[in-house]
GROMACS .gro file of N, CA, C and O in nm:
model
  424
    1MET      N    1  10.609  10.553   7.457
    1MET     CA    2  10.644  10.418   7.425
    1MET      C    3  10.558  10.317   7.531
    1MET      O    4  10.587  10.387   7.653
    2ASN      N    5  10.484  10.237   7.507
    2ASN     CA    6  10.432  10.150   7.635
    2ASN      C    7  10.500   9.988   7.642
    2ASN      O    8  10.618   9.997   7.552
    3LYS      N    9  10.499   9.960   7.702
    3LYS     CA   10  10.559   9.822   7.758
    3LYS      C   11  10.554   9.706   7.665
    3LYS      O   12  10.662   9.665   7.614
    4THR      N   13  10.435   9.705   7.571
    4THR     CA   14  10.435   9.636   7.459
    4THR      C   15  10.521   9.667   7.357
    4THR      O   16  10.611   9.570   7.324
    5GLU      N   17  10.546   9.763   7.347
    5GLU     CA   18  10.608   9.825   7.230
    5GLU      C   19  10.816   9.832   7.313
    5GLU      O   20  10.892   9.803   7.210
    6LEU      N   21  10.826   9.841   7.415
    6LEU     CA   22  10.929   9.817   7.471
    6LEU      C   23  10.991   9.675   7.465
    6LEU      O   24  11.093   9.621   7.406
    7VAL      N   25  10.932   9.589   7.465
    7VAL     CA   26  10.934   9.434   7.482
    7VAL      C   27  10.950   9.385   7.335
    7VAL      O   28  11.039   9.328   7.307
    8SER      N   29  10.909   9.455   7.211
    8SER     CA   30  10.868   9.451   7.114
    8SER      C   31  11.047   9.467   7.064
    8SER      O   32  11.128   9.434   6.961
    9CYS      N   33  11.078   9.635   7.053
    9CYS     CA   34  11.266   9.682   7.106
    9CYS      C   35  11.324   9.594   7.140
    9CYS      O   36  11.431   9.576   7.063
   10ILE      N   37  11.287   9.521   7.295
   10ILE     CA   38  11.408   9.441   7.342
   10ILE      C   39  11.427   9.323   7.254
   10ILE      O   40  11.518   9.266   7.218
   11GLN      N   41  11.333   9.237   7.198
   11GLN     CA   42  11.313   9.166   7.125
   11GLN      C   43  11.411   9.168   6.995
   11GLN      O   44  11.503   9.080   6.967
   12ALA      N   45  11.350   9.281   6.948
   12ALA     CA   46  11.448   9.307   6.809
   12ALA      C   47  11.592   9.318   6.837
   12ALA      O   48  11.698   9.263   6.748
   13ARG      N   49  11.621   9.390   6.958
   13ARG     CA   50  11.774   9.408   6.991
   13ARG      C   51  11.841   9.275   7.027
   13ARG      O   52  11.978   9.255   7.041
   14LEU      N   53  11.788   9.181   7.085
   14LEU     CA   54  11.820   9.053   7.135
   14LEU      C   55  11.858   8.975   6.977
   14LEU      O   56  11.938   8.869   7.019
   15GLY      N   57  11.786   8.997   6.893
   15GLY     CA   58  11.833   8.916   6.746
   15GLY      C   59  11.701   8.819   6.723
   15GLY      O   60  11.616   8.825   6.780
   16GLU      N   61  11.741   8.753   6.624
   16GLU     CA   62  11.644   8.673   6.552
   16GLU      C   63  11.593   8.540   6.621
   16GLU      O   64  11.511   8.521   6.618
   17ASP      N   65  11.675   8.509   6.726
   17ASP     CA   66  11.681   8.386   6.790
   17ASP      C   67  11.561   8.414   6.910
   17ASP      O   68  11.517   8.336   6.985
   18ALA      N   69  11.576   8.560   6.965
   18ALA     CA   70  11.492   8.582   7.054
   18ALA      C   71  11.342   8.578   7.059
   18ALA      O   72  11.316   8.610   6.933
   19THR      N   73  11.283   8.512   7.132
   19THR     CA   74  11.134   8.527   7.131
   19THR      C   75  11.061   8.658   7.206
   19THR      O   76  11.127   8.711   7.307
   20LYS      N   77  10.927   8.648   7.186
   20LYS     CA   78  10.874   8.764   7.277
   20LYS      C   79  10.887   8.731   7.387
   20LYS      O   80  10.878   8.831   7.478
   21LYS      N   81  10.861   8.652   7.445
   21LYS     CA   82  10.856   8.583   7.582
   21LYS      C   83  10.987   8.582   7.642
   21LYS      O   84  10.981   8.642   7.766
   22CYS      N   85  11.078   8.553   7.559
   22CYS     CA   86  11.215   8.571   7.644
   22CYS      C   87  11.272   8.743   7.682
   22CYS      O   88  11.293   8.778   7.771
   23ALA      N   89  11.210   8.819   7.545
   23ALA     CA   90  11.198   8.983   7.571
   23ALA      C   91  11.134   8.991   7.718
   23ALA      O   92  11.181   9.091   7.810
   24GLU      N   93  11.016   8.952   7.732
   24GLU     CA   94  10.980   8.967   7.851
   24GLU      C   95  10.971   8.936   7.979
   24GLU      O   96  10.977   9.034   8.076
   25THR      N   97  11.035   8.846   7.998
   25THR     CA   98  11.133   8.776   8.092
   25THR      C   99  11.242   8.892   8.129
   25THR      O  100  11.277   8.883   8.223
   26ALA      N  101  11.315   8.904   7.994
   26ALA     CA  102  11.424   9.023   8.067
   26ALA      C  103  11.399   9.124   8.104
   26ALA      O  104  11.448   9.177   8.196
   27LEU      N  105  11.292   9.207   8.046
   27LEU     CA  106  11.236   9.326   8.105
   27LEU      C  107  11.150   9.295   8.235
   27LEU      O  108  11.209   9.397   8.329
   28ALA      N  109  11.108   9.191   8.284
   28ALA     CA  110  11.071   9.179   8.403
   28ALA      C  111  11.194   9.182   8.526
   28ALA      O  112  11.151   9.218   8.619
   29ALA      N  113  11.277   9.088   8.471
   29ALA     CA  114  11.397   9.059   8.546
   29ALA      C  115  11.474   9.187   8.575
   29ALA      O  116  11.488   9.222   8.709
   30VAL      N  117  11.475   9.279   8.500
   30VAL     CA  118  11.538   9.382   8.504
   30VAL      C  119  11.476   9.460   8.599
   30VAL      O  120  11.502   9.548   8.715
   31LEU      N  121  11.356   9.532   8.567
   31LEU     CA  122  11.261   9.598   8.624
   31LEU      C  123  11.221   9.529   8.796
   31LEU      O  124  11.198   9.602   8.866
   32GLY      N  125  11.218   9.423   8.825
   32GLY     CA  126  11.213   9.347   8.930
   32GLY      C  127  11.325   9.371   9.028
   32GLY      O  128  11.306   9.428   9.157
   33ALA      N  129  11.442   9.382   8.996
   33ALA     CA  130  11.547   9.375   9.066
   33ALA      C  131  11.575   9.516   9.081
   33ALA      O  132  11.638   9.531   9.215
   34ILE      N  133  11.549   9.647   8.982
   34ILE     CA  134  11.548   9.763   9.020
   34ILE      C  135  11.447   9.795   9.131
   34ILE      O  136  11.516   9.845   9.266
   35THR      N  137  11.331   9.710   9.138
   35THR     CA  138  11.218   9.763   9.229
   35THR      C  139  11.246   9.707   9.357
   35THR      O  140  11.251   9.778   9.460
   36ASP      N  141  11.303   9.557   9.374
   36ASP     CA  142  11.341   9.535   9.513
   36ASP      C  143  11.454   9.574   9.563
   36ASP      O  144  11.503   9.624   9.677
   37ALA      N  145  11.592   9.660   9.486
   37ALA     CA  146  11.674   9.716   9.528
   37ALA      C  147  11.649   9.856   9.556
   37ALA      O  148  11.696   9.863   9.738
   38VAL      N  149  11.563   9.931   9.528
   38VAL     CA  150  11.503  10.069   9.604
   38VAL      C  151  11.421  10.042   9.718
   38VAL      O  152  11.450  10.091   9.823
   39LYS      N  153  11.337   9.920   9.691
   39LYS     CA  154  11.276   9.887   9.810
   39LYS      C  155  11.372   9.858   9.956
   39LYS      O  156  11.322   9.880  10.069
   40ALA      N  157  11.454   9.785   9.930
   40ALA     CA  158  11.575   9.759  10.051
   40ALA      C  159  11.626   9.883  10.092
   40ALA      O  160  11.749   9.887  10.150
   41GLY      N  161  11.613   9.968   9.997
   41GLY     CA  162  11.698  10.151  10.038
   41GLY      C  163  11.863  10.128   9.978
   41GLY      O  164  11.908  10.225  10.026
   42GLU      N  165  11.835  10.049   9.859
   42GLU     CA  166  12.001  10.085   9.805
   42GLU      C  167  11.936  10.168   9.706
   42GLU      O  168  11.852  10.208   9.649
   43LYS      N  169  12.080  10.236   9.646
   43LYS     CA  170  12.067  10.321   9.512
   43LYS      C  171  12.114  10.222   9.414
   43LYS      O  172  12.226  10.124   9.445
   44VAL      N  173  12.020  10.213   9.312
   44VAL     CA  174  12.057  10.162   9.189
   44VAL      C  175  12.118  10.250   9.084
   44VAL      O  176  12.058  10.359   9.048
   45GLN      N  177  12.216  10.229   9.031
   45GLN     CA  178  12.322  10.325   8.922
   45GLN      C  179  12.350  10.247   8.861
   45GLN      O  180  12.427  10.098   8.832
   46ILE      N  181  12.308  10.288   8.742
   46ILE     CA  182  12.343  10.218   8.558
   46ILE      C  183  12.418  10.330   8.505
   46ILE      O  184  12.351  10.440   8.487
   47ILE      N  185  12.519  10.276   8.506
   47ILE     CA  186  12.628  10.387   8.463
   47ILE      C  187  12.582  10.399   8.264
   47ILE      O  188  12.545  10.314   8.247
   48GLY      N  189  12.592  10.529   8.259
   48GLY     CA  190  12.519  10.555   8.107
   48GLY      C  191  12.384  10.577   8.113
   48GLY      O  192  12.344  10.631   7.996
   49PHE      N  193  12.332  10.517   8.245
   49PHE     CA  194  12.150  10.555   8.226
   49PHE      C  195  12.152  10.672   8.333
   49PHE      O  196  12.076  10.768   8.292
   50GLY      N  197  12.165  10.614   8.436
   50GLY     CA  198  12.103  10.698   8.550
   50GLY      C  199  12.101  10.620   8.677
   50GLY      O  200  12.141  10.502   8.672
   51SER      N  201  12.067  10.708   8.802
   51SER     CA  202  12.048  10.627   8.918
   51SER      C  203  11.907  10.627   8.968
   51SER      O  204  11.838  10.749   8.959
   52PHE      N  205  11.855  10.545   9.034
   52PHE     CA  206  11.755  10.552   9.122
   52PHE      C  207  11.736  10.519   9.280
   52PHE      O  208  11.837  10.451   9.299
   53GLU      N  209  11.656  10.609   9.374
   53GLU     CA  210  11.712  10.591   9.520
   53GLU      C  211  11.552  10.649   9.523
   53GLU      O  212  11.505  10.747   9.501
   54MET      N  213  11.524  10.603   9.678
   54MET     CA  214  11.460  10.679   9.758
   54MET      C  215  11.478  10.810   9.827
   54MET      O  216  11.603  10.792   9.888
   55LYS      N  217  11.419  10.884   9.831
   55LYS     CA  218  11.429  11.033   9.897
   55LYS      C  219  11.374  11.065  10.022
   55LYS      O  220  11.228  11.011  10.003
   56THR      N  221  11.384  11.118  10.141
   56THR     CA  222  11.298  11.145  10.201
   56THR      C  223  11.275  11.275  10.233
   56THR      O  224  11.351  11.380  10.214
   57ARG      N  225  11.171  11.357  10.235
   57ARG     CA  226  11.118  11.475  10.241
   57ARG      C  227  11.061  11.503  10.384
   57ARG      O  228  10.993  11.423  10.449
   58ALA      N  229  11.105  11.619  10.412
   58ALA     CA  230  11.116  11.631  10.576
   58ALA      C  231  10.937  11.659  10.591
   58ALA      O  232  10.916  11.717  10.524
   59ALA      N  233  10.921  11.695  10.721
   59ALA     CA  234  10.766  11.721  10.760
   59ALA      C  235  10.799  11.895  10.729
   59ALA      O  236  10.878  11.928  10.757
   60ARG      N  237  10.678  11.968  10.681
   60ARG     CA  238  10.720  12.090  10.671
   60ARG      C  239  10.564  12.151  10.688
   60ARG      O  240  10.433  12.062  10.686
   61THR      N  241  10.535  12.291  10.728
   61THR     CA  242  10.421  12.381  10.717
   61THR      C  243  10.350  12.403  10.579
   61THR      O  244  10.457  12.458  10.506
   62GLY      N  245  10.243  12.395  10.537
   62GLY     CA  246  10.174  12.411  10.395
   62GLY      C  247  10.074  12.532  10.425
   62GLY      O  248  10.047  12.540  10.578
   63LEU      N  249  10.027  12.568  10.319
   63LEU     CA  250   9.886  12.648  10.352
   63LEU      C  251   9.776  12.582  10.248
   63LEU      O  252   9.804  12.541  10.119
   64ASN      N  253   9.673  12.592  10.323
   64ASN     CA  254   9.539  12.534  10.225
   64ASN      C  255   9.509  12.632  10.133
   64ASN      O  256   9.496  12.760  10.199
   65PRO      N  257   9.503  12.622  10.019
   65PRO     CA  258   9.500  12.727   9.914
   65PRO      C  259   9.321  12.773   9.919
   65PRO      O  260   9.341  12.912   9.873
   66GLN      N  261   9.268  12.709   9.994
   66GLN     CA  262   9.096  12.726   9.989
   66GLN      C  263   9.067  12.840  10.112
   66GLN      O  264   9.034  12.939  10.117
   67THR      N  265   9.137  12.778  10.236
   67THR     CA  266   9.102  12.862  10.363
   67THR      C  267   9.208  12.952  10.395
   67THR      O  268   9.237  13.025  10.458
   68ARG      N  269   9.336  12.936  10.344
   68ARG     CA  270   9.473  12.999  10.362
   68ARG      C  271   9.524  12.969  10.531
   68ARG      O  272   9.615  13.005  10.597
   69LYS      N  273   9.469  12.850  10.569
   69LYS     CA  274   9.528  12.826  10.702
   69LYS      C  275   9.633  12.745  10.701
   69LYS      O  276   9.650  12.683  10.577
   70GLU      N  277   9.725  12.749  10.781
   70GLU     CA  278   9.819  12.668  10.781
   70GLU      C  279   9.815  12.507  10.804
   70GLU      O  280   9.715  12.482  10.870
   71ILE      N  281   9.837  12.410  10.726
   71ILE     CA  282   9.875  12.281  10.760
   71ILE      C  283   9.998  12.227  10.805
   71ILE      O  284  10.108  12.271  10.723
   72LYS      N  285  10.004  12.088  10.852
   72LYS     CA  286  10.112  12.007  10.874
   72LYS      C  287  10.123  11.918  10.768
   72LYS      O  288  10.048  11.835  10.771
   73ILE      N  289  10.208  11.911  10.688
   73ILE     CA  290  10.256  11.792  10.598
   73ILE      C  291  10.329  11.691  10.629
   73ILE      O  292  10.438  11.736  10.673
   74PRO      N  293  10.267  11.584  10.668
   74PRO     CA  294  10.396  11.494  10.754
   74PRO      C  295  10.522  11.461  10.653
   74PRO      O  296  10.514  11.477  10.507
   75ALA      N  297  10.637  11.382  10.727
   75ALA     CA  298  10.719  11.339  10.620
   75ALA      C  299  10.698  11.211  10.543
   75ALA      O  300  10.586  11.166  10.600
   76SER      N  301  10.760  11.205  10.414
   76SER     CA  302  10.748  11.096  10.314
   76SER      C  303  10.890  11.084  10.261
   76SER      O  304  10.967  11.128  10.250
   77GLN      N  305  10.837  10.963  10.184
   77GLN     CA  306  10.940  10.895  10.108
   77GLN      C  307  10.870  10.914   9.973
   77GLN      O  308  10.773  10.910   9.960
   78THR      N  309  10.948  10.958   9.858
   78THR     CA  310  10.955  10.926   9.727
   78THR      C  311  11.061  10.886   9.619
   78THR      O  312  11.185  10.913   9.687
   79LEU      N  313  10.997  10.809   9.531
   79LEU     CA  314  11.152  10.801   9.443
   79LEU      C  315  11.207  10.876   9.370
   79LEU      O  316  11.121  11.009   9.322
   80ALA      N  317  11.316  10.900   9.346
   80ALA     CA  318  11.388  10.977   9.281
   80ALA      C  319  11.456  10.905   9.179
   80ALA      O  320  11.529  10.813   9.182
   81PHE      N  321  11.473  10.952   9.051
   81PHE     CA  322  11.549  10.904   8.928
   81PHE      C  323  11.648  11.038   8.854
   81PHE      O  324  11.592  11.116   8.858
   82LYS      N  325  11.779  11.037   8.878
   82LYS     CA  326  11.849  11.127   8.824
   82LYS      C  327  11.957  11.068   8.677
   82LYS      O  328  11.991  10.989   8.689
   83PRO      N  329  11.916  11.115   8.594
   83PRO     CA  330  11.973  11.092   8.474
   83PRO      C  331  12.119  11.116   8.489
   83PRO      O  332  12.150  11.210   8.521
   84SER      N  333  12.232  11.012   8.393
   84SER     CA  334  12.354  11.026   8.395
   84SER      C  335  12.372  11.140   8.289
   84SER      O  336  12.300  11.168   8.189
   85SER      N  337  12.515  11.204   8.315
   85SER     CA  338  12.538  11.338   8.186
   85SER      C  339  12.554  11.251   8.072
   85SER      O  340  12.478  11.317   7.969
   86THR      N  341  12.606  11.119   8.076
   86THR     CA  342  12.582  11.088   7.911
   86THR      C  343  12.465  11.081   7.838
   86THR      O  344  12.418  11.103   7.708
   87PHE      N  345  12.367  11.024   7.948
   87PHE     CA  346  12.213  10.994   7.882
   87PHE      C  347  12.161  11.166   7.857
   87PHE      O  348  12.060  11.157   7.766
   88LYS      N  349  12.202  11.240   7.944
   88LYS     CA  350  12.147  11.383   7.886
   88LYS      C  351  12.193  11.441   7.765
   88LYS      O  352  12.163  11.517   7.745
   89THR      N  353  12.314  11.422   7.738
   89THR     CA  354  12.407  11.471   7.616
   89THR      C  355  12.323  11.417   7.500
   89THR      O  356  12.359  11.499   7.405
   90GLU      N  357  12.267  11.284   7.512
   90GLU     CA  358  12.257  11.220   7.389
   90GLU      C  359  12.087  11.262   7.370
   90GLU      O  360  12.015  11.244   7.278
   91LEU      N  361  12.017  11.360   7.472
   91LEU     CA  362  11.858  11.382   7.445
   91LEU      C  363  11.890  11.508   7.363
   91LEU      O  364  11.963  11.590   7.440
   92PRO      N  365  11.800  11.556   7.286
   92PRO     CA  366  11.777  11.678   7.222
   92PRO      C  367  11.731  11.764   7.344
   92PRO      O  368  11.684  11.751   7.454
   93THR      N  369  11.807  11.901   7.360
   93THR     CA  370  11.760  11.996   7.397
   93THR      C  371  11.679  12.115   7.349
   93THR      O  372  11.721  12.146   7.234
   94LYS      N  373  11.568  12.179   7.435
   94LYS     CA  374  11.524  12.284   7.359
   94LYS      C  375  11.583  12.416   7.415
   94LYS      O  376  11.563  12.461   7.526
   95LYS      N  377  11.599  12.526   7.329
   95LYS     CA  378  11.686  12.607   7.345
   95LYS      C  379  11.571  12.687   7.314
   95LYS      O  380  11.532  12.739   7.210
   96THR      N  381  11.521  12.819   7.397
   96THR     CA  382  11.439  12.907   7.394
   96THR      C  383  11.510  13.020   7.388
   96THR      O  384  11.453  13.128   7.293
   97CYS      N  385  11.636  13.075   7.413
   97CYS     CA  386  11.683  13.196   7.379
   97CYS      C  387  11.824  13.169   7.296
   97CYS      O  388  11.899  13.067   7.350
   98LYS      N  389  11.855  13.234   7.214
   98LYS     CA  390  11.972  13.240   7.172
   98LYS      C  391  12.036  13.358   7.248
   98LYS      O  392  12.055  13.440   7.294
   99LYS      N  393  12.196  13.308   7.211
   99LYS     CA  394  12.319  13.349   7.274
   99LYS      C  395  12.314  13.526   7.291
   99LYS      O  396  12.278  13.583   7.209
  100GLY      N  397  12.255  13.561   7.428
  100GLY     CA  398  12.261  13.690   7.469
  100GLY      C  399  12.143  13.757   7.399
  100GLY      O  400  12.085  13.860   7.401
  101GLY      N  401  12.056  13.698   7.361
  101GLY     CA  402  11.888  13.700   7.303
  101GLY      C  403  11.780  13.731   7.420
  101GLY      O  404  11.674  13.821   7.392
  102CYS      N  405  11.834  13.662   7.504
  102CYS     CA  406  11.714  13.665   7.640
  102CYS      C  407  11.736  13.800   7.721
  102CYS      O  408  11.812  13.796   7.823
  103LYS      N  409  11.598  13.887   7.731
  103LYS     CA  410  11.631  13.996   7.824
  103LYS      C  411  11.490  14.062   7.876
  103LYS      O  412  11.401  13.995   7.768
  104LYS      N  413  11.462  14.083   7.974
  104LYS     CA  414  11.330  14.118   8.034
  104LYS      C  415  11.265  14.223   7.930
  104LYS      O  416  11.347  14.297   7.917
  105LYS      N  417  11.128  14.198   7.954
  105LYS     CA  418  11.040  14.267   7.862
  105LYS      C  419  11.053  14.389   7.977
  105LYS      O  420  10.992  14.403   8.092
  106LYS      N  421  11.024  14.541   7.933
  106LYS     CA  422  10.984  14.641   8.060
  106LYS      C  423  10.850  14.696   8.038
  106LYS      O  424  10.778  14.663   7.911
   0.00000   0.00000   0.00000
């Protein structure tokens, strides 16, 4: 689903009186509020959906795969999304093994 399809879905859920412009404005307002809060260092928690927050990665040492020399990787920040348990239960899960059927091949 892309942004245009999402706007159409929001418009349909808002009802017959809602315009496409109204749905675009609503989506922009929600995304803007989430973005601004996360930029300010706040954790945004939406009950039933999940939470957004900035996580800090510590500086570490890595290996250059071509030369096998150690390199220093600086500390950085990244955006993290953690889905809520309610959201997880609504998603289909892919099970690759039946109960007791997963065994290592020799």
